[in-house]
């Protein structure tokens, strides 16, 4: 078993997600926003965030797989599930669970920019700035966290723990 230590409580997540939703609502006043969830990690955050946005929201989903070890990515990214709708001329926000090296996201941004959205912003729940290898501009960050492997609220270790309502550090890995 892995030992879990709570890093961000359910209540702190709720409050921060509320703030981010309010900020996005202000920034997109008078516009529609197309929220793109990067599966599977971003799903909990995306649905909770969308509930806090009061301008019109459309949602789409994308799944990418990075060819890497279980706890780090190589930056070689494959689209496993593409978006259903075109993003041309739309105001798009990519919703991510966590930015680590930045490789996955910088690749995604490149792909999506080629599809001519009107605007493209990035919103991540968690950021590990110490781990950054590729420079990506992130517009909205929930929490900056130290260089620890975390699970919960969408994030997994070997596909487990995504359902935890809080973020925890995995202390012992078998
Ligand atoms: P990057 O390409 O290195 O930025 O990797 C980002 C992806 O790696 C995230 O979308 C996660 O799927 C995964 N990842 C990075 N750090 C963690 C972590 O601490 N816990 C769970 N998944 C992580
Ligand atoms: Mg992810």
mmCIF file of C-alpha atoms and ligand atoms in Angstrom:
data_model
loop_
_atom_site.group_PDB
_atom_site.id
_atom_site.type_symbol
_atom_site.label_atom_id
_atom_site.label_comp_id
_atom_site.label_asym_id
_atom_site.label_seq_id
_atom_site.Cartn_x
_atom_site.Cartn_y
_atom_site.Cartn_z
ATOM 1 C CA UNK A 1 0.000 0.000 0.000
ATOM 2 C CA UNK A 2 1.029 3.566 -0.575
ATOM 3 C CA UNK A 3 0.981 5.990 2.288
ATOM 4 C CA UNK A 4 -0.932 9.151 1.460
ATOM 5 C CA UNK A 5 -0.450 12.528 3.089
ATOM 6 C CA UNK A 6 -3.024 15.257 2.398
ATOM 7 C CA UNK A 7 -1.446 18.233 0.655
ATOM 8 C CA UNK A 8 -4.553 20.199 -0.392
ATOM 9 C CA UNK A 9 -7.824 19.584 1.438
ATOM 10 C CA UNK A 10 -11.207 19.232 -0.200
ATOM 11 C CA UNK A 11 -12.234 22.577 1.215
ATOM 12 C CA UNK A 12 -9.145 24.379 -0.088
ATOM 13 C CA UNK A 13 -9.743 22.865 -3.537
ATOM 14 C CA UNK A 14 -13.355 24.051 -3.509
ATOM 15 C CA UNK A 15 -12.419 27.598 -2.558
ATOM 16 C CA UNK A 16 -9.656 27.881 -5.123
ATOM 17 C CA UNK A 17 -11.809 26.429 -7.919
ATOM 18 C CA UNK A 18 -14.504 28.961 -7.032
ATOM 19 C CA UNK A 19 -11.967 31.806 -7.311
ATOM 20 C CA UNK A 20 -10.672 30.560 -10.649
ATOM 21 C CA UNK A 21 -14.211 30.262 -12.001
ATOM 22 C CA UNK A 22 -14.967 33.816 -10.920
ATOM 23 C CA UNK A 23 -11.746 35.076 -12.504
ATOM 24 C CA UNK A 24 -12.515 33.303 -15.798
ATOM 25 C CA UNK A 25 -16.071 34.663 -15.720
ATOM 26 C CA UNK A 26 -14.665 38.204 -15.408
ATOM 27 C CA UNK A 27 -11.999 37.686 -18.091
ATOM 28 C CA UNK A 28 -14.506 36.273 -20.585
ATOM 29 C CA UNK A 29 -17.353 38.707 -19.956
ATOM 30 C CA UNK A 30 -19.529 38.962 -23.074
ATOM 31 C CA UNK A 31 -17.943 35.892 -24.666
ATOM 32 C CA UNK A 32 -18.570 32.174 -24.861
ATOM 33 C CA UNK A 33 -15.798 29.981 -23.547
ATOM 34 C CA UNK A 34 -14.883 26.576 -24.929
ATOM 35 C CA UNK A 35 -13.355 24.493 -22.168
ATOM 36 C CA UNK A 36 -11.191 21.590 -23.239
ATOM 37 C CA UNK A 37 -10.519 18.876 -20.704
ATOM 38 C CA UNK A 38 -7.397 16.788 -21.045
ATOM 39 C CA UNK A 39 -8.474 13.311 -19.994
ATOM 40 C CA UNK A 40 -8.359 11.653 -17.652
ATOM 41 C CA UNK A 41 -6.562 13.722 -15.036
ATOM 42 C CA UNK A 42 -8.337 17.006 -15.740
ATOM 43 C CA UNK A 43 -11.871 15.695 -15.447
ATOM 44 C CA UNK A 44 -12.714 16.412 -11.782
ATOM 45 C CA UNK A 45 -11.234 19.879 -11.989
ATOM 46 C CA UNK A 46 -12.950 20.662 -15.284
ATOM 47 C CA UNK A 47 -16.461 19.764 -14.150
ATOM 48 C CA UNK A 48 -16.143 21.654 -10.870
ATOM 49 C CA UNK A 49 -14.561 24.660 -12.591
ATOM 50 C CA UNK A 50 -17.247 24.770 -15.301
ATOM 51 C CA UNK A 51 -19.926 24.985 -12.587
ATOM 52 C CA UNK A 52 -18.289 28.179 -11.303
ATOM 53 C CA UNK A 53 -18.198 29.914 -14.702
ATOM 54 C CA UNK A 54 -21.302 31.954 -15.479
ATOM 55 C CA UNK A 55 -20.608 33.003 -19.090
ATOM 56 C CA UNK A 56 -21.831 30.442 -21.679
ATOM 57 C CA UNK A 57 -19.601 27.342 -21.652
ATOM 58 C CA UNK A 58 -19.119 24.579 -24.193
ATOM 59 C CA UNK A 59 -17.085 21.511 -23.297
ATOM 60 C CA UNK A 60 -14.933 19.160 -25.283
ATOM 61 C CA UNK A 61 -12.553 16.387 -24.331
ATOM 62 C CA UNK A 62 -9.208 15.224 -25.533
ATOM 63 C CA UNK A 63 -7.060 12.309 -24.461
ATOM 64 C CA UNK A 64 -3.337 12.135 -25.029
ATOM 65 C CA UNK A 65 -0.868 9.512 -23.992
ATOM 66 C CA UNK A 66 2.743 10.298 -23.347
ATOM 67 C CA UNK A 67 5.269 7.590 -23.917
ATOM 68 C CA UNK A 68 7.117 7.682 -20.652
ATOM 69 C CA UNK A 69 7.567 5.930 -17.372
ATOM 70 C CA UNK A 70 4.715 5.931 -14.878
ATOM 71 C CA UNK A 71 5.874 9.017 -13.041
ATOM 72 C CA UNK A 72 7.428 11.182 -15.753
ATOM 73 C CA UNK A 73 6.712 12.001 -19.370
ATOM 74 C CA UNK A 74 9.014 11.997 -22.390
ATOM 75 C CA UNK A 75 7.217 14.697 -24.351
ATOM 76 C CA UNK A 76 6.328 12.293 -27.128
ATOM 77 C CA UNK A 77 2.589 12.662 -27.131
ATOM 78 C CA UNK A 78 -0.033 10.756 -29.068
ATOM 79 C CA UNK A 79 -3.646 11.911 -29.480
ATOM 80 C CA UNK A 80 -5.749 9.006 -28.270
ATOM 81 C CA UNK A 81 -9.050 10.877 -28.485
ATOM 82 C CA UNK A 82 -9.393 14.066 -30.487
ATOM 83 C CA UNK A 83 -11.896 16.883 -29.955
ATOM 84 C CA UNK A 84 -15.413 16.377 -31.335
ATOM 85 C CA UNK A 85 -15.856 19.994 -32.448
ATOM 86 C CA UNK A 86 -13.790 22.500 -34.385
ATOM 87 C CA UNK A 87 -12.177 25.226 -32.260
ATOM 88 C CA UNK A 88 -11.768 27.686 -35.118
ATOM 89 C CA UNK A 89 -12.628 31.240 -33.993
ATOM 90 C CA UNK A 90 -13.453 30.079 -30.481
ATOM 91 C CA UNK A 91 -12.129 31.324 -27.160
ATOM 92 C CA UNK A 92 -10.547 28.191 -25.800
ATOM 93 C CA UNK A 93 -9.243 27.254 -22.381
ATOM 94 C CA UNK A 94 -7.261 24.033 -21.973
ATOM 95 C CA UNK A 95 -7.915 22.546 -18.546
ATOM 96 C CA UNK A 96 -5.100 20.397 -17.185
ATOM 97 C CA UNK A 97 -4.584 18.549 -13.942
ATOM 98 C CA UNK A 98 -0.895 19.302 -13.493
ATOM 99 C CA UNK A 99 2.058 20.776 -15.317
ATOM 100 C CA UNK A 100 5.275 18.993 -14.577
ATOM 101 C CA UNK A 101 7.995 19.155 -17.253
ATOM 102 C CA UNK A 102 5.602 21.107 -19.484
ATOM 103 C CA UNK A 103 6.237 18.780 -22.416
ATOM 104 C CA UNK A 104 2.698 17.425 -22.786
ATOM 105 C CA UNK A 105 1.158 20.859 -22.683
ATOM 106 C CA UNK A 106 3.595 22.582 -25.027
ATOM 107 C CA UNK A 107 2.878 19.872 -27.583
ATOM 108 C CA UNK A 108 -0.881 20.232 -27.119
ATOM 109 C CA UNK A 109 -0.724 24.006 -27.428
ATOM 110 C CA UNK A 110 1.140 23.654 -30.706
ATOM 111 C CA UNK A 111 -1.493 21.288 -32.123
ATOM 112 C CA UNK A 112 -4.422 23.417 -31.007
ATOM 113 C CA UNK A 113 -2.920 26.720 -32.179
ATOM 114 C CA UNK A 114 -2.723 25.273 -35.674
ATOM 115 C CA UNK A 115 -6.520 24.958 -35.622
ATOM 116 C CA UNK A 116 -6.943 28.754 -35.432
ATOM 117 C CA UNK A 117 -8.847 29.375 -32.210
ATOM 118 C CA UNK A 118 -9.638 33.062 -31.579
ATOM 119 C CA UNK A 119 -7.764 32.773 -28.302
ATOM 120 C CA UNK A 120 -6.118 29.944 -26.391
ATOM 121 C CA UNK A 121 -5.420 29.987 -22.673
ATOM 122 C CA UNK A 122 -4.239 27.385 -20.220
ATOM 123 C CA UNK A 123 -5.711 26.636 -16.833
ATOM 124 C CA UNK A 124 -4.028 24.078 -14.608
ATOM 125 C CA UNK A 125 -5.046 22.963 -11.161
ATOM 126 C CA UNK A 126 -1.490 22.216 -10.083
ATOM 127 C CA UNK A 127 1.906 23.447 -11.174
ATOM 128 C CA UNK A 128 5.308 22.034 -10.246
ATOM 129 C CA UNK A 129 7.514 24.923 -11.405
ATOM 130 C CA UNK A 130 10.737 23.281 -10.188
ATOM 131 C CA UNK A 131 10.261 20.474 -12.693
ATOM 132 C CA UNK A 132 9.794 22.639 -15.785
ATOM 133 C CA UNK A 133 11.896 21.599 -18.798
ATOM 134 C CA UNK A 134 9.876 23.240 -21.584
ATOM 135 C CA UNK A 135 8.732 26.815 -21.104
ATOM 136 C CA UNK A 136 4.932 27.150 -21.347
ATOM 137 C CA UNK A 137 2.886 30.190 -20.540
ATOM 138 C CA UNK A 138 0.166 29.270 -18.057
ATOM 139 C CA UNK A 139 -2.680 31.733 -17.614
ATOM 140 C CA UNK A 140 -4.473 30.271 -14.581
ATOM 141 C CA UNK A 141 -2.853 28.193 -11.846
ATOM 142 C CA UNK A 142 -4.762 26.686 -8.928
ATOM 143 C CA UNK A 143 -1.816 25.842 -6.709
ATOM 144 C CA UNK A 144 1.960 25.782 -7.133
ATOM 145 C CA UNK A 145 3.250 22.699 -5.366
ATOM 146 C CA UNK A 146 6.679 21.312 -4.470
ATOM 147 C CA UNK A 147 8.359 18.550 -6.448
ATOM 148 C CA UNK A 148 6.377 15.624 -5.008
ATOM 149 C CA UNK A 149 4.294 12.990 -6.742
ATOM 150 C CA UNK A 150 0.649 13.703 -5.972
ATOM 151 C CA UNK A 151 -2.648 11.907 -6.479
ATOM 152 C CA UNK A 152 -6.356 12.592 -6.067
ATOM 153 C CA UNK A 153 -8.998 14.877 -7.609
ATOM 154 C CA UNK A 154 -8.323 13.338 -11.031
ATOM 155 C CA UNK A 155 -4.636 12.547 -10.636
ATOM 156 C CA UNK A 156 -3.590 8.912 -10.512
ATOM 157 C CA UNK A 157 -0.840 6.565 -9.556
ATOM 158 C CA UNK A 158 -1.190 3.442 -11.703
ATOM 159 C CA UNK A 159 -4.770 4.529 -12.473
ATOM 160 C CA UNK A 160 -5.749 4.579 -8.791
ATOM 161 C CA UNK A 161 -6.733 7.426 -6.443
ATOM 162 C CA UNK A 162 -8.403 9.624 -9.091
ATOM 163 C CA UNK A 163 -11.590 9.610 -7.014
ATOM 164 C CA UNK A 164 -10.067 11.106 -3.859
ATOM 165 C CA UNK A 165 -11.741 14.474 -3.140
ATOM 166 C CA UNK A 166 -8.395 15.969 -2.008
ATOM 167 C CA UNK A 167 -4.801 16.088 -3.266
ATOM 168 C CA UNK A 168 -2.311 13.869 -1.457
ATOM 169 C CA UNK A 169 1.397 13.156 -1.640
ATOM 170 C CA UNK A 170 2.292 9.518 -2.249
ATOM 171 C CA UNK A 171 4.825 8.833 0.469
ATOM 172 C CA UNK A 172 5.631 5.188 -0.053
ATOM 173 C CA UNK A 173 5.677 3.515 -3.423
ATOM 174 C CA UNK A 174 5.889 -0.255 -3.364
HETATM 175 P P1 LIG B 1 4.506 16.891 -18.257
HETATM 176 O O1 LIG B 1 4.438 16.631 -19.736
HETATM 177 O O2 LIG B 1 5.813 16.424 -17.666
HETATM 178 O O3 LIG B 1 4.187 18.298 -17.861
HETATM 179 O O4 LIG B 1 3.496 15.890 -17.611
HETATM 180 C C1 LIG B 1 2.219 16.188 -17.345
HETATM 181 C C2 LIG B 1 1.443 14.921 -17.066
HETATM 182 O O5 LIG B 1 2.187 13.997 -16.250
HETATM 183 C C3 LIG B 1 0.240 15.277 -16.261
HETATM 184 O O6 LIG B 1 -0.836 15.647 -17.089
HETATM 185 C C4 LIG B 1 0.006 14.027 -15.463
HETATM 186 O O7 LIG B 1 -0.774 13.124 -16.195
HETATM 187 C C5 LIG B 1 1.374 13.456 -15.232
HETATM 188 N N1 LIG B 1 1.927 13.860 -13.911
HETATM 189 C C6 LIG B 1 2.930 14.708 -13.661
HETATM 190 N N2 LIG B 1 3.164 14.848 -12.347
HETATM 191 C C7 LIG B 1 2.238 14.068 -11.731
HETATM 192 C C8 LIG B 1 1.937 13.802 -10.352
HETATM 193 O O8 LIG B 1 2.550 14.310 -9.396
HETATM 194 N N3 LIG B 1 0.910 12.942 -10.128
HETATM 195 C C9 LIG B 1 0.183 12.357 -11.114
HETATM 196 N N4 LIG B 1 0.430 12.588 -12.423
HETATM 197 C C10 LIG B 1 1.452 13.425 -12.727
HETATM 198 MG MG1 LIG B 2 -2.715 15.249 -17.577
#
